[in-house]
Tab-separated table of C-alpha atoms in Angstrom:
chain	number	residue	atom	x	y	z
A	1	MET	CA	39.628	30.927	-19.964
A	2	ILE	CA	37.038	30.384	-17.390
A	3	THR	CA	33.329	30.914	-17.261
A	4	SER	CA	30.518	31.708	-15.369
A	5	PHE	CA	29.812	30.054	-12.605
A	6	HIS	CA	27.146	27.502	-12.402
A	7	PRO	CA	26.793	25.167	-9.532
A	8	PRO	CA	24.911	21.150	-10.117
A	9	LYS	CA	21.470	20.805	-8.323
A	10	ARG	CA	21.635	19.151	-5.255
A	11	THR	CA	19.129	18.450	-2.424
A	12	LEU	CA	21.208	19.601	0.469
A	13	MET	CA	20.216	17.097	3.678
A	14	GLY	CA	23.612	17.606	5.672
A	15	PRO	CA	24.033	19.212	8.603
A	16	GLY	CA	24.432	22.511	6.724
A	17	PRO	CA	23.517	24.987	4.651
A	18	SER	CA	19.967	23.834	4.394
A	19	ASP	CA	18.324	23.770	0.466
A	20	VAL	CA	17.260	27.703	-0.326
A	21	SER	CA	13.103	27.874	-0.721
A	22	PRO	CA	13.008	29.304	-4.128
A	23	ARG	CA	11.169	32.356	-2.857
A	24	VAL	CA	14.677	32.721	-0.386
A	25	LEU	CA	16.346	32.566	-4.151
A	26	GLU	CA	13.819	35.557	-6.296
A	27	ALA	CA	14.152	37.364	-2.752
A	28	MET	CA	17.744	37.714	-3.516
A	29	SER	CA	18.236	38.869	-7.092
A	30	ARG	CA	15.504	42.181	-6.719
A	31	PRO	CA	17.224	45.644	-7.638
A	32	THR	CA	19.992	47.003	-4.775
A	33	ILE	CA	19.231	49.386	-3.079
A	34	GLY	CA	21.495	51.418	-0.775
A	35	HIS	CA	22.086	50.109	2.907
A	36	LEU	CA	20.524	53.611	3.967
A	37	ASP	CA	17.874	53.705	1.400
A	38	PRO	CA	14.632	54.676	3.578
A	39	ALA	CA	13.461	51.737	1.851
A	40	PHE	CA	15.445	49.289	3.090
A	41	VAL	CA	15.987	50.776	6.612
A	42	THR	CA	12.213	50.128	6.158
A	43	MET	CA	12.827	46.784	5.614
A	44	MET	CA	15.678	46.442	8.675
A	45	ASP	CA	12.900	47.017	11.088
A	46	GLU	CA	10.871	44.175	9.413
A	47	VAL	CA	13.073	41.429	10.169
A	48	LYS	CA	13.917	42.759	13.678
A	49	ALA	CA	9.968	42.591	14.475
A	50	LEU	CA	10.317	38.751	12.614
A	51	LEU	CA	13.392	37.910	13.866
A	52	LYS	CA	11.685	38.519	17.476
A	53	GLN	CA	8.427	36.075	16.556
A	54	ALA	CA	11.434	33.298	15.401
A	55	PHE	CA	12.910	33.641	18.647
A	56	LYS	CA	10.054	33.891	21.030
A	57	THR	CA	11.414	37.425	22.299
A	58	GLU	CA	10.633	41.017	23.074
A	59	ASN	CA	14.910	41.958	23.114
A	60	ALA	CA	15.548	45.959	21.638
A	61	LEU	CA	18.510	44.236	20.841
A	62	THR	CA	17.494	41.542	18.420
A	63	MET	CA	19.149	41.667	14.789
A	64	PRO	CA	21.582	40.000	12.588
A	65	VAL	CA	25.220	40.386	12.347
A	66	SER	CA	26.304	40.810	8.911
A	67	ALA	CA	28.189	38.167	8.846
A	68	PRO	CA	28.375	33.652	9.224
A	69	GLY	CA	27.450	32.158	12.455
A	70	SER	CA	30.297	31.679	13.828
A	71	ALA	CA	30.750	35.770	13.822
A	72	GLY	CA	26.897	36.047	15.846
A	73	MET	CA	28.806	33.336	18.224
A	74	GLU	CA	31.844	36.068	18.707
A	75	ALA	CA	29.206	39.021	18.679
A	76	CYS	CA	28.086	37.911	21.744
A	77	PHE	CA	31.316	36.901	23.980
A	78	VAL	CA	33.009	40.015	23.130
A	79	ASN	CA	30.789	42.125	24.318
A	80	LEU	CA	29.905	40.336	27.425
A	81	VAL	CA	33.812	38.551	28.260
A	82	GLU	CA	36.372	41.043	29.838
A	83	PRO	CA	39.686	40.505	31.110
A	84	GLY	CA	38.531	37.894	34.582
A	85	ASP	CA	35.434	37.182	33.877
A	86	LYS	CA	35.071	33.408	34.748
A	87	VAL	CA	32.945	31.637	31.935
A	88	ILE	CA	30.858	27.970	32.656
A	89	VAL	CA	31.449	26.686	28.925
A	90	CYS	CA	29.370	23.458	28.769
A	91	GLN	CA	30.752	20.941	25.987
A	92	ASN	CA	29.476	17.853	24.541
A	93	GLY	CA	30.700	18.161	20.803
A	94	VAL	CA	32.026	20.562	18.526
A	95	PHE	CA	31.004	23.681	19.520
A	96	GLY	CA	31.221	23.766	23.366
A	97	GLY	CA	34.967	23.998	22.103
A	98	ARG	CA	34.626	26.837	20.169
A	99	MET	CA	32.650	28.750	22.784
A	100	LYS	CA	35.983	27.807	25.372
A	101	GLU	CA	37.829	29.299	22.478
A	102	ASN	CA	36.255	32.207	22.441
A	103	VAL	CA	36.414	33.090	26.567
A	104	GLU	CA	39.661	32.798	26.501
A	105	ARG	CA	41.055	34.798	23.691
A	106	PHE	CA	38.871	37.875	25.444
A	107	GLY	CA	40.534	36.920	28.508
A	108	GLY	CA	38.156	35.593	30.627
A	109	GLU	CA	38.435	31.964	32.440
A	110	ALA	CA	36.743	29.035	30.795
A	111	VAL	CA	35.569	26.842	33.240
A	112	MET	CA	34.823	23.360	31.772
A	113	VAL	CA	31.824	21.296	32.175
A	114	GLN	CA	32.483	17.908	29.696
A	115	ASP	CA	29.398	15.342	28.499
A	116	ALA	CA	30.636	12.636	25.900
A	117	TRP	CA	30.094	13.493	22.645
A	118	GLY	CA	26.173	12.764	21.658
A	119	THR	CA	24.682	13.014	25.054
A	120	PRO	CA	22.833	16.478	26.478
A	121	VAL	CA	24.801	18.787	29.235
A	122	SER	CA	24.183	17.576	32.787
A	123	VAL	CA	22.068	20.534	34.564
A	124	GLU	CA	23.949	18.504	38.091
A	125	LYS	CA	27.315	19.300	36.109
A	126	VAL	CA	26.323	22.289	35.762
A	127	LYS	CA	24.965	22.816	39.248
A	128	ALA	CA	28.352	21.994	40.817
A	129	ALA	CA	30.293	24.331	39.251
A	130	PHE	CA	28.148	26.662	40.075
A	131	ALA	CA	28.855	25.629	43.526
A	132	GLU	CA	32.618	25.295	42.909
A	133	HIS	CA	32.372	28.843	41.148
A	134	PRO	CA	30.342	31.057	42.702
A	135	ASP	CA	32.141	33.646	41.396
A	136	ALA	CA	31.648	32.927	37.489
A	137	LYS	CA	29.576	35.226	35.549
A	138	ILE	CA	28.585	33.828	32.831
A	139	LEU	CA	27.227	30.136	31.357
A	140	ALA	CA	27.876	29.284	27.757
A	141	PHE	CA	26.372	26.224	26.223
A	142	VAL	CA	24.775	24.854	22.549
A	143	HIS	CA	21.322	23.979	22.779
A	144	ALA	CA	21.709	21.762	19.340
A	145	GLU	CA	24.912	20.625	19.390
A	146	THR	CA	25.453	19.923	15.949
A	147	SER	CA	28.448	17.391	15.383
A	148	THR	CA	26.455	14.782	18.177
A	149	GLY	CA	22.364	16.261	16.805
A	150	VAL	CA	21.746	16.469	20.612
A	151	ARG	CA	19.190	18.945	21.911
A	152	SER	CA	19.757	20.307	25.997
A	153	ASP	CA	17.825	21.446	27.756
A	154	ALA	CA	18.354	25.097	27.536
A	155	GLN	CA	15.216	26.176	30.229
A	156	ALA	CA	17.133	24.056	32.937
A	157	LEU	CA	20.743	25.035	32.239
A	158	CYS	CA	19.247	29.212	32.580
A	159	LYS	CA	17.434	28.659	35.289
A	160	VAL	CA	20.645	27.369	36.938
A	161	ALA	CA	22.515	30.564	36.143
A	162	GLN	CA	19.949	32.842	36.896
A	163	ASP	CA	19.870	30.846	40.380
A	164	HIS	CA	23.205	31.839	41.007
A	165	GLY	CA	23.036	35.290	39.148
A	166	ALA	CA	25.099	35.492	35.909
A	167	LEU	CA	24.494	35.398	32.282
A	168	THR	CA	23.645	32.223	29.629
A	169	ILE	CA	25.441	32.459	25.568
A	170	VAL	CA	23.306	30.304	24.038
A	171	ASP	CA	24.269	28.770	20.415
A	172	THR	CA	20.766	28.403	18.775
A	173	VAL	CA	22.451	28.003	15.420
A	174	THR	CA	20.429	24.588	14.700
A	175	SER	CA	17.608	24.983	16.626
A	176	LEU	CA	15.908	28.102	15.686
A	177	GLY	CA	13.165	27.799	13.042
A	178	GLY	CA	14.317	23.719	13.456
A	179	SER	CA	12.736	22.859	17.696
A	180	GLU	CA	10.830	24.544	20.578
A	181	LEU	CA	13.197	27.392	21.910
A	182	ARG	CA	11.631	30.310	24.044
A	183	VAL	CA	14.212	32.431	24.760
A	184	ASP	CA	12.130	35.079	26.866
A	185	GLU	CA	10.084	32.419	28.245
A	186	TRP	CA	13.757	30.253	29.439
A	187	GLY	CA	15.237	33.932	30.157
A	188	VAL	CA	17.822	33.631	27.815
A	189	ASP	CA	20.277	36.656	27.857
A	190	ALA	CA	22.587	36.444	24.713
A	191	VAL	CA	21.003	33.861	21.517
A	192	TYR	CA	22.590	33.445	18.002
A	193	SER	CA	21.958	30.935	15.451
A	194	GLY	CA	22.486	31.345	11.121
A	195	THR	CA	20.993	31.677	8.818
A	196	GLN	CA	21.389	28.200	6.275
A	197	LYS	CA	20.030	25.678	8.647
A	198	CYS	CA	16.355	25.922	9.715
A	199	LEU	CA	15.900	29.252	8.169
A	200	SER	CA	16.889	27.951	5.024
A	201	CYS	CA	18.674	31.238	3.728
A	202	PRO	CA	22.497	31.495	2.055
A	203	PRO	CA	24.787	31.479	4.979
A	204	GLY	CA	26.096	34.713	6.071
A	205	ILE	CA	23.873	36.476	8.153
A	206	ALA	CA	24.031	35.064	11.653
A	207	PRO	CA	20.511	36.420	14.190
A	208	VAL	CA	21.303	37.992	17.226
A	209	SER	CA	19.122	38.673	20.770
A	210	PHE	CA	20.405	39.935	23.510
A	211	SER	CA	18.226	40.472	26.938
A	212	GLU	CA	17.947	44.411	28.816
A	213	LYS	CA	20.859	42.207	31.800
A	214	ALA	CA	23.137	41.265	28.384
A	215	LEU	CA	22.967	44.999	26.678
A	216	ALA	CA	23.259	46.751	30.632
A	217	LYS	CA	26.300	44.208	31.111
A	218	VAL	CA	27.565	45.638	27.810
A	219	GLN	CA	26.432	49.001	28.795
A	220	ALA	CA	28.830	48.957	32.112
A	221	ARG	CA	32.256	48.016	30.284
A	222	GLU	CA	34.684	48.838	31.866
A	223	THR	CA	37.208	48.128	28.968
A	224	ARG	CA	36.110	48.306	25.349
A	225	ALA	CA	35.020	45.696	23.702
A	226	PRO	CA	37.885	44.168	21.430
A	227	SER	CA	35.781	44.254	18.523
A	228	TRP	CA	35.494	47.064	16.567
A	229	PHE	CA	32.847	46.013	13.922
A	230	LEU	CA	30.554	43.625	16.546
A	231	ASP	CA	31.278	46.109	19.214
A	232	LYS	CA	27.439	46.593	19.702
A	233	LYS	CA	27.149	49.254	21.220
A	234	LEU	CA	28.813	51.249	18.028
A	235	VAL	CA	26.166	48.789	15.412
A	236	MET	CA	23.031	49.762	17.351
A	237	GLY	CA	23.698	52.728	15.620
A	238	TYR	CA	22.848	51.096	12.881
A	239	TRP	CA	20.752	48.505	13.589
A	240	GLY	CA	19.105	50.908	16.662
A	241	GLY	CA	16.198	52.311	17.555
A	242	GLU	CA	14.379	54.849	15.512
A	243	GLY	CA	14.752	58.222	13.789
A	244	LYS	CA	17.632	58.332	11.445
A	245	ARG	CA	20.763	55.309	11.237
A	246	ALA	CA	24.121	56.552	11.932
A	247	TYR	CA	26.559	54.313	9.042
A	248	HIS	CA	28.311	51.804	10.604
A	249	HIS	CA	29.036	48.719	8.294
A	250	THR	CA	27.611	48.619	4.984
A	251	ALA	CA	25.105	46.063	4.909
A	252	PRO	CA	24.407	43.007	2.681
A	253	VAL	CA	21.683	44.491	1.476
A	254	ASN	CA	20.584	41.598	-1.143
A	255	SER	CA	21.800	39.126	1.422
A	256	LEU	CA	19.317	40.326	4.460
A	257	TYR	CA	16.300	40.627	1.680
A	258	ALA	CA	16.443	36.427	1.885
A	259	LEU	CA	16.242	36.808	5.559
A	260	HIS	CA	13.501	39.121	5.457
A	261	GLU	CA	11.907	36.276	2.929
A	262	SER	CA	12.739	33.766	5.237
A	263	LEU	CA	11.173	35.307	8.518
A	264	VAL	CA	8.385	36.035	6.408
A	265	ILE	CA	7.905	32.303	4.894
A	266	LEU	CA	8.511	31.039	8.822
A	267	GLN	CA	6.040	34.053	9.650
A	268	GLU	CA	3.202	32.439	7.313
A	269	GLU	CA	3.537	28.841	8.109
A	270	GLY	CA	3.753	29.672	12.116
A	271	VAL	CA	6.689	28.507	14.295
A	272	GLU	CA	5.248	26.584	16.626
A	273	LYS	CA	4.124	25.057	13.061
A	274	ALA	CA	8.045	24.624	11.385
A	275	TRP	CA	8.816	22.749	14.536
A	276	GLU	CA	5.555	19.720	14.553
A	277	ARG	CA	7.168	19.482	10.854
A	278	HIS	CA	10.675	19.130	11.828
A	279	ALA	CA	9.082	16.386	14.302
A	280	LEU	CA	6.767	14.928	11.714
A	281	HIS	CA	9.404	14.114	9.182
A	282	HIS	CA	11.781	12.929	11.390
A	283	GLN	CA	9.581	10.244	12.810
A	284	ALA	CA	8.962	9.117	9.194
A	285	LEU	CA	13.408	9.213	8.094
A	286	LYS	CA	13.971	7.797	11.461
A	287	ALA	CA	11.574	5.201	10.064
A	288	GLY	CA	12.909	4.415	7.075
A	289	LEU	CA	16.211	4.524	8.463
A	290	GLU	CA	15.530	2.107	11.680
A	291	ALA	CA	13.896	-0.270	8.979
A	292	MET	CA	17.527	-0.704	7.661
A	293	GLY	CA	19.259	-1.663	10.858
A	294	ILE	CA	20.833	2.274	10.938
A	295	ASN	CA	20.942	3.253	15.004
A	296	PHE	CA	20.925	7.002	15.643
A	297	LEU	CA	23.617	8.294	18.434
A	298	VAL	CA	22.504	9.866	20.859
A	299	ASP	CA	19.062	9.158	22.965
A	300	GLU	CA	15.416	9.807	21.501
A	301	ALA	CA	14.976	12.382	24.222
A	302	TYR	CA	17.226	14.387	23.399
A	303	ARG	CA	17.778	14.105	19.511
A	304	LEU	CA	17.391	17.224	17.631
A	305	PRO	CA	14.204	16.270	14.568
A	306	GLN	CA	16.122	18.791	11.975
A	307	LEU	CA	19.701	16.752	12.310
A	308	ASN	CA	20.524	13.230	12.606
A	309	THR	CA	23.695	11.235	13.118
A	310	VAL	CA	23.202	7.805	13.278
A	311	LEU	CA	25.711	5.012	13.421
A	312	ILE	CA	27.121	4.107	10.143
A	313	PRO	CA	26.916	0.622	8.934
A	314	GLU	CA	29.597	-2.366	10.408
A	315	GLY	CA	32.167	-2.990	7.343
A	316	VAL	CA	30.478	0.398	5.562
A	317	ASP	CA	33.346	3.467	3.850
A	318	ASP	CA	31.352	6.526	5.505
A	319	ALA	CA	33.892	9.145	1.838
A	320	GLN	CA	32.521	5.610	-0.382
A	321	VAL	CA	28.768	5.885	0.458
A	322	ARG	CA	28.560	9.765	0.939
A	323	SER	CA	30.479	9.711	-2.720
A	324	ALA	CA	27.582	7.935	-3.858
A	325	LEU	CA	24.769	9.638	-2.378
A	326	LEU	CA	26.382	13.103	-4.251
A	327	ASN	CA	27.561	11.848	-7.919
A	328	ASN	CA	24.446	9.555	-7.857
A	329	PHE	CA	21.685	11.045	-7.111
A	330	ASN	CA	22.594	14.212	-6.242
A	331	LEU	CA	21.947	14.396	-2.635
A	332	GLU	CA	24.530	15.687	0.238
A	333	ILE	CA	24.367	14.204	3.648
A	334	GLY	CA	26.836	15.027	6.270
A	335	ALA	CA	30.164	12.991	7.979
A	336	GLY	CA	31.201	13.203	11.666
A	337	LEU	CA	33.340	15.222	13.441
A	338	GLY	CA	36.241	14.787	15.729
A	339	ASP	CA	36.277	11.388	17.130
A	340	LEU	CA	32.921	10.609	15.375
A	341	ALA	CA	34.749	11.052	12.311
A	342	GLY	CA	34.467	7.703	10.096
A	343	LYS	CA	31.729	6.810	12.489
A	344	VAL	CA	28.180	8.346	11.174
A	345	TRP	CA	27.046	10.381	9.109
A	346	ARG	CA	24.744	13.270	10.127
A	347	ILE	CA	21.645	13.590	8.087
A	348	GLY	CA	20.219	16.775	8.229
A	349	LEU	CA	15.626	18.084	7.650
A	350	MET	CA	16.546	21.221	8.184
A	351	GLY	CA	14.039	24.158	7.053
A	352	ALA	CA	12.726	24.264	3.076
A	353	ALA	CA	14.421	19.698	2.924
A	354	CYS	CA	12.651	18.944	6.012
A	355	ASN	CA	9.657	17.766	3.559
A	356	ARG	CA	8.596	13.882	2.748
A	357	THR	CA	10.181	14.070	-0.780
A	358	ASN	CA	13.391	14.693	0.405
A	359	VAL	CA	12.898	12.089	2.949
A	360	VAL	CA	11.790	9.199	0.448
A	361	LEU	CA	14.959	10.144	-1.296
A	362	CYS	CA	17.226	9.672	1.326
A	363	VAL	CA	15.989	7.216	2.494
A	364	SER	CA	15.682	5.089	-1.145
A	365	ALA	CA	18.807	6.555	-1.907
A	366	LEU	CA	21.204	4.937	1.416
A	367	GLU	CA	18.551	1.503	0.464
A	368	SER	CA	19.897	1.073	-2.936
A	369	THR	CA	23.357	2.776	-1.915
A	370	LEU	CA	24.435	0.260	0.583
A	371	ALA	CA	22.478	-2.764	-1.033
A	372	ARG	CA	25.222	-2.500	-3.930
A	373	MET	CA	27.929	-2.270	-2.051
A	374	GLY	CA	26.493	-5.498	-0.209
A	375	ALA	CA	25.593	-4.241	3.151
A	376	ASP	CA	24.261	-6.003	5.410
A	377	ILE	CA	20.819	-4.648	5.495
A	378	PRO	CA	17.200	-5.747	5.134
A	379	VAL	CA	16.521	-4.489	1.573
A	380	GLY	CA	12.752	-3.527	0.992
A	381	LYS	CA	10.828	-2.249	4.000
A	382	ALA	CA	12.275	1.246	4.545
A	383	LEU	CA	10.171	2.639	2.689
A	384	GLN	CA	6.924	0.525	3.529
A	385	ALA	CA	8.261	2.041	7.245
A	386	VAL	CA	8.373	5.516	5.979
A	387	GLU	CA	5.088	5.128	4.144
A	388	SER	CA	3.545	4.149	6.877
A	389	VAL	CA	4.683	7.052	9.300
A	390	TYR	CA	2.590	9.522	6.919
A	391	ALA	CA	-0.525	7.138	6.674
A	392	SER	CA	-0.843	7.337	10.842
């Protein structure tokens, strides 16, 4: 007979999901109420206000999509891309490829700007793409590429799009709450994220925000958005402005309690302070890994502090190490994707998981595991290197 499921207690230091704050877990356990209950509607308004703070935007159309981050991506493309629209899509990892897929599925033409995995999107290549395709209506790129741990210059890329009268769609799934993100100041038109990374929330909700220019394009569509559920013209009757909310779908009530609590925690810490915390613990982790002779894939100037992609030492079995970490230390780190599979590990320092205890655990567990497997690494220096960062 099948009995109740009780998951093992893990420390999640992969590319997501990240550790969920106990406060967020407690919030999920609160009594479920109706998704049109006046008390719930009040909480919805608070979630929108808190998301604006996190995104650093005043966009009226800022809301959580009742689905994972991939649906947040689709919500941006399905509302802004019409048949025949030319979209410049930047790919320097897995998730730029998913943007291309969205453009093509909704009848657009994807003009690809390709950069090597582990390098940022080239601003000069984007300028050249606009010069060759002046009729492009949208520029789409990933701010924080989860498959490689590289950060692209969102501000510079958005400026190029603005100079050519194009809108921008930006993936901030891994950057929201973990590294600098300023939607209004940088001129981002449509942005999507996820709850399971630096917000330390369970997966299943996708924060999005649309600028007035993006919303004007949505309102001026000549064709209906080919998704009923994600059509912003419809869903804003539920998530929109003042007064009575129109029924659109049954919102995931308790998951939205969780998002609300996670955003309250972020508000208490301060968004800029959260960026600083991620940067600090990244430096400590970096010191420990480099003391073992483990090197990073991404150049230091473009690294994400919350997603550390490192090269697996010569002769080390990727899956064997990750399995040992999970079985012996209840520690999860991530494997490489695509061309990087078997070549890199992705070590997350996201949200509640971004703390000194986890850095020490990860470095000591990895050193112990590699030494036991006979890897050619220096032993006994890693924790000293970590502590030297904290001491300074």
